[in-house]
Each structure stands twice: as structure tokens, then as C-alpha cells.
mmCIF file of C-alpha atoms in Angstrom:
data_model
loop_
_atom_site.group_PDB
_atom_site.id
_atom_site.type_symbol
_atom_site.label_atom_id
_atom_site.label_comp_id
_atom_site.label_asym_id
_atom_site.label_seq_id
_atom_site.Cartn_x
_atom_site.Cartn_y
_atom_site.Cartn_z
ATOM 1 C CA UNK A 62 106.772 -107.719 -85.926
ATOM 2 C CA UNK A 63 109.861 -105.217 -86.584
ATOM 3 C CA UNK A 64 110.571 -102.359 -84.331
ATOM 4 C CA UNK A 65 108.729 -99.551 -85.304
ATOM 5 C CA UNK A 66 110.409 -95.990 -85.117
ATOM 6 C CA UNK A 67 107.881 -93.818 -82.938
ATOM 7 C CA UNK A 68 109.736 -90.744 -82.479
ATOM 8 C CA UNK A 69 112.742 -89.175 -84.245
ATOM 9 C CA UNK A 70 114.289 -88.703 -81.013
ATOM 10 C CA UNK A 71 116.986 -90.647 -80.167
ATOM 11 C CA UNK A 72 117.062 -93.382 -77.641
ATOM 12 C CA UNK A 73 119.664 -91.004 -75.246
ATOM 13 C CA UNK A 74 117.818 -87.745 -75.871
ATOM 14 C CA UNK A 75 114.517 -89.310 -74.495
ATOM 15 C CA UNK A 76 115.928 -90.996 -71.250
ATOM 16 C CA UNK A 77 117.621 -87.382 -70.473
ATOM 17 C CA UNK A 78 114.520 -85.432 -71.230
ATOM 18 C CA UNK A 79 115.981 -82.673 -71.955
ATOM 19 C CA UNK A 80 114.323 -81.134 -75.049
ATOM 20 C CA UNK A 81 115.545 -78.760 -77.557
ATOM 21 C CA UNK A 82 116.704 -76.155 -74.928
ATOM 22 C CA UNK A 83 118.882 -78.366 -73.330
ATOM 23 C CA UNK A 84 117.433 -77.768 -69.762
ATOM 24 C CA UNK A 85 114.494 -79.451 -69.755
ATOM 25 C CA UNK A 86 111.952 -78.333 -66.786
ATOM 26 C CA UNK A 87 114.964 -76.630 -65.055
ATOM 27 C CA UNK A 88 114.324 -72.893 -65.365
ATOM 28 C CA UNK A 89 110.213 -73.741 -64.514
ATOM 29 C CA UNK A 90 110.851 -75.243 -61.730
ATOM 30 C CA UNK A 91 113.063 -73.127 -60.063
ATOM 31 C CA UNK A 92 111.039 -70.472 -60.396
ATOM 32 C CA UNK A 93 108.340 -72.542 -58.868
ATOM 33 C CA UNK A 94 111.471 -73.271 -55.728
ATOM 34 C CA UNK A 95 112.377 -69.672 -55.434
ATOM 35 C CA UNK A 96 108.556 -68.587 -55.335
ATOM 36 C CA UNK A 97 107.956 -71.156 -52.489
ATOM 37 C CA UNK A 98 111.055 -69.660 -50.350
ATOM 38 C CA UNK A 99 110.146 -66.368 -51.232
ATOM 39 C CA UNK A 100 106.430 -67.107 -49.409
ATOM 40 C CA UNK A 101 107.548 -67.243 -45.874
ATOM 41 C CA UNK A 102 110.717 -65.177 -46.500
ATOM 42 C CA UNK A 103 108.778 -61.534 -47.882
ATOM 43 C CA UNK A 104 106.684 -62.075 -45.116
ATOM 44 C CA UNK A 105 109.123 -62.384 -42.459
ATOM 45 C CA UNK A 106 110.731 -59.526 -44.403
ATOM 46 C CA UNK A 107 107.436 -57.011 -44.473
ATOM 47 C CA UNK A 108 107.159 -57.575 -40.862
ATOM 48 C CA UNK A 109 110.964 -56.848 -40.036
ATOM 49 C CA UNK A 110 110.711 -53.917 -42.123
ATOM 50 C CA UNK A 111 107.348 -52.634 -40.301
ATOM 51 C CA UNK A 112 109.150 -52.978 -37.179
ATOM 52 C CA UNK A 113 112.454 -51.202 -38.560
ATOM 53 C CA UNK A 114 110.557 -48.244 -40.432
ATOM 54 C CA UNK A 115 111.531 -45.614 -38.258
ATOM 55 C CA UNK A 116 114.671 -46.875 -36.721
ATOM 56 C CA UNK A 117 117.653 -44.407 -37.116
ATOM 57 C CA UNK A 118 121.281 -46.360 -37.669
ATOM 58 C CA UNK A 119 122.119 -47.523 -34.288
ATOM 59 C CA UNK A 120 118.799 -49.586 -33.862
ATOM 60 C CA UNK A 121 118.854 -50.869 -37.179
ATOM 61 C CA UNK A 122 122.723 -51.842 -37.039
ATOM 62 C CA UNK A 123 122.071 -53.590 -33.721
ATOM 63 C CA UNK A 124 119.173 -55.338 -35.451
ATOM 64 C CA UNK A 125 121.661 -56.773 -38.177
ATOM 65 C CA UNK A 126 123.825 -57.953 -35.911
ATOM 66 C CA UNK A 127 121.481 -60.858 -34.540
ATOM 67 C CA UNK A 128 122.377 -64.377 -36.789
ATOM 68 C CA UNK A 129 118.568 -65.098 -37.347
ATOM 69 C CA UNK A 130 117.781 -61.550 -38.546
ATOM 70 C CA UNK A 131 120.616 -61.413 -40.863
ATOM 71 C CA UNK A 132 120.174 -64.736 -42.375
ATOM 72 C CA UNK A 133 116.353 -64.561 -43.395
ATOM 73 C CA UNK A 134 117.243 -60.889 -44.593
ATOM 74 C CA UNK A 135 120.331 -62.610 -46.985
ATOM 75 C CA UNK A 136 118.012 -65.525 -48.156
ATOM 76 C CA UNK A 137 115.289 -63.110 -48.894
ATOM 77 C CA UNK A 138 117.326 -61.454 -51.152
ATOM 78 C CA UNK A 139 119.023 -64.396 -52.619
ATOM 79 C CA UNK A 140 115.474 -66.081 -53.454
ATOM 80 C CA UNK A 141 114.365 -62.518 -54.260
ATOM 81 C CA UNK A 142 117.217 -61.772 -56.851
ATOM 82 C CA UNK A 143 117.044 -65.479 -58.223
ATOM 83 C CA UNK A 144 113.308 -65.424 -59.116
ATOM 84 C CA UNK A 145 113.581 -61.942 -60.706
ATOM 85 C CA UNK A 146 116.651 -63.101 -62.932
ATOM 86 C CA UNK A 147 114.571 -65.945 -64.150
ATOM 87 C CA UNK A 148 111.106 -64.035 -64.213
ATOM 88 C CA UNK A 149 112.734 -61.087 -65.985
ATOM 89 C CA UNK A 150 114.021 -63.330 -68.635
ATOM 90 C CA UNK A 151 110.618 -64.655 -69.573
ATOM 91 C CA UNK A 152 109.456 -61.366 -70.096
ATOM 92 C CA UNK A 153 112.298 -60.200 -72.397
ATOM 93 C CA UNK A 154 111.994 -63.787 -74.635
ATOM 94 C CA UNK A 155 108.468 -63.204 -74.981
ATOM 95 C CA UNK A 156 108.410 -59.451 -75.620
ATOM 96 C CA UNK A 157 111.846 -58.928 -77.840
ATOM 97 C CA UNK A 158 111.686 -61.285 -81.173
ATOM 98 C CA UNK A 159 114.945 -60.267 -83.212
ATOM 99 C CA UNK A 160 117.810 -62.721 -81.648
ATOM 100 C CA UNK A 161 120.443 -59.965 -81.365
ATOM 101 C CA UNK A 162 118.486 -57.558 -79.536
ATOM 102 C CA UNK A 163 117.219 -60.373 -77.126
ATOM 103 C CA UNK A 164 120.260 -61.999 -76.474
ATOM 104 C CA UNK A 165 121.772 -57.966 -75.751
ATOM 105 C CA UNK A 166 119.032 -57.467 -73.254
ATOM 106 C CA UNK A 167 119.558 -60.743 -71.601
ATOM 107 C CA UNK A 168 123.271 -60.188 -71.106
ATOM 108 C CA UNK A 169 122.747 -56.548 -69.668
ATOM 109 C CA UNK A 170 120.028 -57.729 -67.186
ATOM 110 C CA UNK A 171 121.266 -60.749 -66.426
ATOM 111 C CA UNK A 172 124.958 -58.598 -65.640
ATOM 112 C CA UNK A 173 122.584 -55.731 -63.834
ATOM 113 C CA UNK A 174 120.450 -58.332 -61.295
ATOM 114 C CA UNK A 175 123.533 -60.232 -60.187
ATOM 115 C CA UNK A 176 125.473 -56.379 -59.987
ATOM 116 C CA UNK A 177 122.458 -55.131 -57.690
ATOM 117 C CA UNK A 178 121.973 -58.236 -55.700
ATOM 118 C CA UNK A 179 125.450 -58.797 -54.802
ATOM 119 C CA UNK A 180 125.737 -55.056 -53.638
ATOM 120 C CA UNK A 181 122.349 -56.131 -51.400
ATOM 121 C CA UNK A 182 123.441 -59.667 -50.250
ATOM 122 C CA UNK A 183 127.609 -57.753 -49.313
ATOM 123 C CA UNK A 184 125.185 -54.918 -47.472
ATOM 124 C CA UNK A 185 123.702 -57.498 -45.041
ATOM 125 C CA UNK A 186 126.873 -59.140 -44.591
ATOM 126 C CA UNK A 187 128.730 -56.014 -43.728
ATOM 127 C CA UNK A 188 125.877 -54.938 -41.488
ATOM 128 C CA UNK A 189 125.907 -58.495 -39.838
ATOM 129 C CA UNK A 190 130.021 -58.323 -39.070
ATOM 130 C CA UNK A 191 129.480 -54.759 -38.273
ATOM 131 C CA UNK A 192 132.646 -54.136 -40.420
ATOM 132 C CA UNK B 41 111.869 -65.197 -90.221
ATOM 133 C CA UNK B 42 109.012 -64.130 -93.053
ATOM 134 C CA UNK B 43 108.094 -60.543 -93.343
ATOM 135 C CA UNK B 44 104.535 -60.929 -93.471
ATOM 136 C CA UNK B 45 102.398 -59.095 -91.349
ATOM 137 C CA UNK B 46 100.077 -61.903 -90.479
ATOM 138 C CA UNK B 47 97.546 -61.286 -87.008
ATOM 139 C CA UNK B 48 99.114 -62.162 -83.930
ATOM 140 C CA UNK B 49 97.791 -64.725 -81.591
ATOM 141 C CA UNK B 50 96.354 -63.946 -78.479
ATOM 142 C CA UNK B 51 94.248 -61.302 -80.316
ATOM 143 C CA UNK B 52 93.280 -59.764 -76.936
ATOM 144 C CA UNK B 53 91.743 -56.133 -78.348
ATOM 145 C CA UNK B 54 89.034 -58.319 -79.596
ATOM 146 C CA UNK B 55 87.801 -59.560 -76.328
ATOM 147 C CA UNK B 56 86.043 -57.989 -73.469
ATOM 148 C CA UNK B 57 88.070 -57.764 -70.395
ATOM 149 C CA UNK B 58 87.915 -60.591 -67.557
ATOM 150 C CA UNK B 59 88.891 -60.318 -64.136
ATOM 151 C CA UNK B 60 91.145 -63.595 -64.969
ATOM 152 C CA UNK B 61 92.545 -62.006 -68.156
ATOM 153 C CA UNK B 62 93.471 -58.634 -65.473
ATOM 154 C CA UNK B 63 95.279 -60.270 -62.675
ATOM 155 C CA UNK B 64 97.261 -62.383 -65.260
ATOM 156 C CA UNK B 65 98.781 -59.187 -66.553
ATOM 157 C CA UNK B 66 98.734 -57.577 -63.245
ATOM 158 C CA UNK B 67 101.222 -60.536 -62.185
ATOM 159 C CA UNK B 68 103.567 -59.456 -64.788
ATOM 160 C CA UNK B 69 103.473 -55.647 -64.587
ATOM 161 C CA UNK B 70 104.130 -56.099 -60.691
ATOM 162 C CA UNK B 71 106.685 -58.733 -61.173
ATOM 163 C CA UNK B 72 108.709 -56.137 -63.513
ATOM 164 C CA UNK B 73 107.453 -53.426 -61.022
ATOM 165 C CA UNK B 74 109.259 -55.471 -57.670
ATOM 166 C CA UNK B 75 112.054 -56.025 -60.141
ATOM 167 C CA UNK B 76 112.917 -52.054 -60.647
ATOM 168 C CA UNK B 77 111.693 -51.741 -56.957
ATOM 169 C CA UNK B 78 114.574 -54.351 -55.627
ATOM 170 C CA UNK B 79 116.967 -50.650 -56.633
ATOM 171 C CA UNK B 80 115.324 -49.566 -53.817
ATOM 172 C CA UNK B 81 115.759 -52.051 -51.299
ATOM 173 C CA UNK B 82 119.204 -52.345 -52.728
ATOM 174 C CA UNK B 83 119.952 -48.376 -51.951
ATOM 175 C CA UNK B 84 118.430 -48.901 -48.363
ATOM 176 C CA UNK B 85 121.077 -51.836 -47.741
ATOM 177 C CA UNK B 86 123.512 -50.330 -49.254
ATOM 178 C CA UNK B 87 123.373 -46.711 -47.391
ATOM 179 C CA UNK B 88 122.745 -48.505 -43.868
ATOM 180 C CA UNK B 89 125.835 -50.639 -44.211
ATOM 181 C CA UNK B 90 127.720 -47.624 -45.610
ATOM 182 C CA UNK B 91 127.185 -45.778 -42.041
ATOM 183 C CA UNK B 92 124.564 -43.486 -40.441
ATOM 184 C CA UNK B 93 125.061 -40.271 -42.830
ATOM 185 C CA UNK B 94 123.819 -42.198 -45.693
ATOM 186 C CA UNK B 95 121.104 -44.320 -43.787
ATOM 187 C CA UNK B 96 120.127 -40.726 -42.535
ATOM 188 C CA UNK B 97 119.863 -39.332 -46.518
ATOM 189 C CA UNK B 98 117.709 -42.738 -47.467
ATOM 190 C CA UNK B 99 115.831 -42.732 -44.804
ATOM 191 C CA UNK B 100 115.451 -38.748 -45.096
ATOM 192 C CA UNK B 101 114.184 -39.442 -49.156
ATOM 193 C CA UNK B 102 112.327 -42.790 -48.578
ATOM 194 C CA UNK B 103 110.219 -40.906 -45.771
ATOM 195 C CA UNK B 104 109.258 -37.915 -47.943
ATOM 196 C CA UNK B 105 105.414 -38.075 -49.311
ATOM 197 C CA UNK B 106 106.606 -39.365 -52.402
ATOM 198 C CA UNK B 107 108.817 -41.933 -51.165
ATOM 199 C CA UNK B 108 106.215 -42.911 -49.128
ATOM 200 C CA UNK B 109 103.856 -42.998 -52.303
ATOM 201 C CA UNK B 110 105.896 -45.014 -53.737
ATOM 202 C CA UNK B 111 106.573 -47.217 -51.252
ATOM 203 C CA UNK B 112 102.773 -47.303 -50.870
ATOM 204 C CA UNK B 113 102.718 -48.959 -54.327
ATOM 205 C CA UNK B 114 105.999 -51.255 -53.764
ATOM 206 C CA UNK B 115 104.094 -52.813 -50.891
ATOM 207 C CA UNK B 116 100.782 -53.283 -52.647
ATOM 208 C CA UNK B 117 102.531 -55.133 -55.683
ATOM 209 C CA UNK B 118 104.821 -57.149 -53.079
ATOM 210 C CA UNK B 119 101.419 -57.936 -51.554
ATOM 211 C CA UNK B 120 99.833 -58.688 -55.265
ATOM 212 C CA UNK B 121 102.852 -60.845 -56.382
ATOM 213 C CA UNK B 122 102.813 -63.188 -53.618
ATOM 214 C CA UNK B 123 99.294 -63.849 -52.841
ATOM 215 C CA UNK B 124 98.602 -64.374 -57.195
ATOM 216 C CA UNK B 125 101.935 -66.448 -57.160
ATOM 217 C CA UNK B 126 100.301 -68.783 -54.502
ATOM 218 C CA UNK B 127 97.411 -68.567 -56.833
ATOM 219 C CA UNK B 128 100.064 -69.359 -59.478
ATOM 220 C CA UNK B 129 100.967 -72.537 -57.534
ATOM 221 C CA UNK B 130 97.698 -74.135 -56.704
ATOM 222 C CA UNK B 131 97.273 -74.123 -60.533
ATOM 223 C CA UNK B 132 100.809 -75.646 -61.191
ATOM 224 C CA UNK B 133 99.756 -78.399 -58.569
ATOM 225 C CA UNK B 134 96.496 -78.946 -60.805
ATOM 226 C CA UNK B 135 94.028 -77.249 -58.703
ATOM 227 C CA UNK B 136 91.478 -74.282 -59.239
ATOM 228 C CA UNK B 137 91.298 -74.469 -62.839
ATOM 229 C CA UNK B 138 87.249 -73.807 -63.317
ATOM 230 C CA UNK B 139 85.971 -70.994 -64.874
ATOM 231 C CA UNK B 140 84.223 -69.623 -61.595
ATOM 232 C CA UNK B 141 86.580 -70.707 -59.241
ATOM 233 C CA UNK B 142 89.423 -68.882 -61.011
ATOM 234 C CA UNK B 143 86.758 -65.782 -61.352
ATOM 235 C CA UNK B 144 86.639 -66.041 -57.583
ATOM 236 C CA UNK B 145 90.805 -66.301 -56.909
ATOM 237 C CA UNK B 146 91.359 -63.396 -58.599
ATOM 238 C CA UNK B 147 89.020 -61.440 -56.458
ATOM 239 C CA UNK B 148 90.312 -62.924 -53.450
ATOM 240 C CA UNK B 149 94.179 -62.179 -54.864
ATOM 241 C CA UNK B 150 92.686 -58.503 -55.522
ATOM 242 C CA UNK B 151 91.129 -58.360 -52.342
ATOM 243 C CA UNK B 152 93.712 -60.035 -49.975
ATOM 244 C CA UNK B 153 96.736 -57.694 -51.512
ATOM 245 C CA UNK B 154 94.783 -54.837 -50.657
ATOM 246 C CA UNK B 155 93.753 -55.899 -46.754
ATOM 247 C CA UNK B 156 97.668 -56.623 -46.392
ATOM 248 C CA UNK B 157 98.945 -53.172 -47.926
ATOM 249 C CA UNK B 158 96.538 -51.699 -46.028
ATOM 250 C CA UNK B 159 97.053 -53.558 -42.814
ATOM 251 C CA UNK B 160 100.916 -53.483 -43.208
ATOM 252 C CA UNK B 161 100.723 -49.553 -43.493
ATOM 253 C CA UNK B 162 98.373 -49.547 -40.005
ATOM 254 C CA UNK B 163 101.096 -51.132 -38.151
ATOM 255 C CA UNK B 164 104.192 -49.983 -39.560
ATOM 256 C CA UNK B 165 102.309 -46.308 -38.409
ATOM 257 C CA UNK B 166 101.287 -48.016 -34.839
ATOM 258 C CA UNK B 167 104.501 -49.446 -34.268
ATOM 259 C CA UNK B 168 106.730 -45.677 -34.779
#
């Protein structure tokens, strides 16, 4: 009996399993990554926050300054900034159907998360070194 | 693309509202909700590393009734967001699927989100 073709896919494309977009599962599953971190991480974050409410500077600066604080505060809003890039981009591709208008909001959110979370993530650095 | 105006699928006007069909929405509207919120978190990093003037002016804004209002809501759909995204990942792990037991999630999610905003506002007002 002959080969027969089953799929018009070829031989390469299936073993990467990559699809049409190129990324296969990628983008799913690390929102499913991020939203794991981000479990343990907001809620370590809600309770430093309940704690810091009504700080003034010189408590919360002193608070920055210890390594574990810091670090859980910087992840938090790495994983934080992460998931909303990729959550945000689901919305627009399902809510904006002409290609030039999509791909426009894309860029400028895309541009505006990073632009906000880097000003957060160099904030808890600076407050870490105290500089 | 074709021009025609043909019926878009979901056609959800049609149907009578579910307490599955609400949370599933809810997760979105809070997701986009946390995203504009993250501004906020953003300005209160931002001002505290800047120095204690600033901190002073957030702090001054944040702790207004509205700014507490608002972060009243912030917390709730932090709260809402987490506890329907481990909702979110039960299902991606292939559990919780049935008709009632998803009925019954989403009343826990709705339930559970409240209890924390709740509880988190008790003790951040216990603890100052």
C-alpha cells in the first residue's frame, strides 16, 4: 500500500508544532506561568501593602531597603506587567477587526505597558539602593 | 473581508443571563480594570522613590474618600482576578467543567473576592 498524504502539512511544520501563528502554545501558556507567579506574589503584595498603608517615607524607604521585600515587590510587578501585556492583547485581537487599527493599538499598548512597568520595576530598584 | 452584515456568533442578547456567563465577563472587565489600575501602583512607586514630598502628595490623594473609593474597587477586582484565574486554572488542568459545579465556582469566586476585599480593608484599618 502507497503512502497516503493525511495532512497538507509538511513533515517539518508538524514535528515543530507550531501552527499558522508561528508560536504555537507559547503566548497561552505563559499567561497560564505568569498567572501561577502572580498567585502567591499579589498576595504577598496585598499584605505588604496593608501593612505599609499608612507609613509616611521614612518607614516605607526603610521597608524597601530589606532584599526579600524588594525582590517579591520587583517580581510582582514583572509577572504583573507580563500577564497584562499578554492579557491586554487578547482583548484588543478579539475586540478590534480591521488589521491597521489592531496592529496600531497593539504597538501603542504594547510601547505603554513596558513604558509604565519599567518606570515601576526602576522605582523599586531605586528605593532598594536608596539612591 | 465581505461587507455583509451577517449575525454575529455568540448571540448573547438572546439568552438569559447565567452566573457562569457573568463572572466570565467579570474576568475580563477586571483584568482591563487592574490593567488601567497598574497607573496607580506605578504613580505610588514612582513618587516614593522620587523622595518624601511626592510620597507625601500620593499618599495625600490616594487617602482622600475617593482615592480610597477607588482603591476600594482596585482591591475587590485584584481579589476577583485572582481567585476566578485559579478558577481559570482548575479548568485548564481539566477539572470543574459540569454545569453545577461551575454554577457553584462562580459563587464561591463571587463570594471569596468579596470576604478578602472586605477582610483586607479590616486590617489594613486595624493595623494604622
Amino acid at each position: 500500500m502507497s503512502k497516503t498524504v493525511k495532512s497538507m502539512r509538511t513533515p517539518l511544520g508538524r514535528v515543530r508544532g507550531l501552527g499558522s501563528a508561528k508560536e504555537g502554545v507559547q503566548h497561552w501558556w505563559l499567561q497560564r506561568v505568569t498567572a501561577v507567579a502572580l498567585v502567591p506574589l499579589m498576595l504577598l503584595l496585598a499584605c505588604a501593602i496593608i501593612k505599609l498603608a499608612g507609613s509616611d517615607h521614612t518607614a516605607l524607604a526603610e521597608t524597601f531597603q530589606n532584599p526579600f521585600f524588594a525582590i517579591i515587590v520587583l517580581l510582582a510587578v514583572l509577572a504583573a506587567f507580563w500577564h497584562l501585556k499578554l492579557g491586554a492583547q487578547v482583548i484588543i485581537e478579539d475586540y478590534i477587526h480591521s488589521e491597521g487599527a489592531k496592529v496600531a493599538t497593539l504597538l501603542a499598548v504594547t510601547f505603554a505597558i513596558y513604558l509604565v512597568g519599567g518606570i515601576a520595576a526602576i522605582s523599586v530598584l531605586k528605593l532598594f539602593f536608596g539612591a | 473581508m465581505a461587507n455583509v452584515e451577517r449575525p454575529l456568533s455568540p448571540h448573547i442578547q438572546v439568552w438569559r443571563p447565567t452566573v457562569t456567563m457573568v463572572t466570565s465577563i467579570t474576568h475580563r472587565i477586571t483584568g482591563g480594570a487592574l490593567g488601567v489600575g497598574t497607573l496607580l501602583l506605578t504613580w505610588w512607586l514612582a513618587a516614593a522613590a522620587a523622595g518624601p514630598e511626592h510620597y507625601a502628595t500620593v499618599q495625600a490623594v490616594l487617602g482622600s474618600w475617593f482615592g480610597r473609593l477607588v482603591l476600594f474597587g482596585f482591591t475587590w477586582a485584584l481579589f476577583y482576578h485572582l481567585c476566578n484565574g485559579i478558577r481559570h486554572l482548575f479548568w485548564d488542568a481539566g477539572y470543574g467543567f459540569e454545569v453545577k459545579t461551575a454554577a457553584k465556582s462562580a459563587w464561591a469566586v463571587i463570594i471569596i473576592s468579596v470576604v478578602l476585599t472586605l477582610l483586607a480593608w479590616i486590617l489594613a484599618y486595624a493595623v494604622n
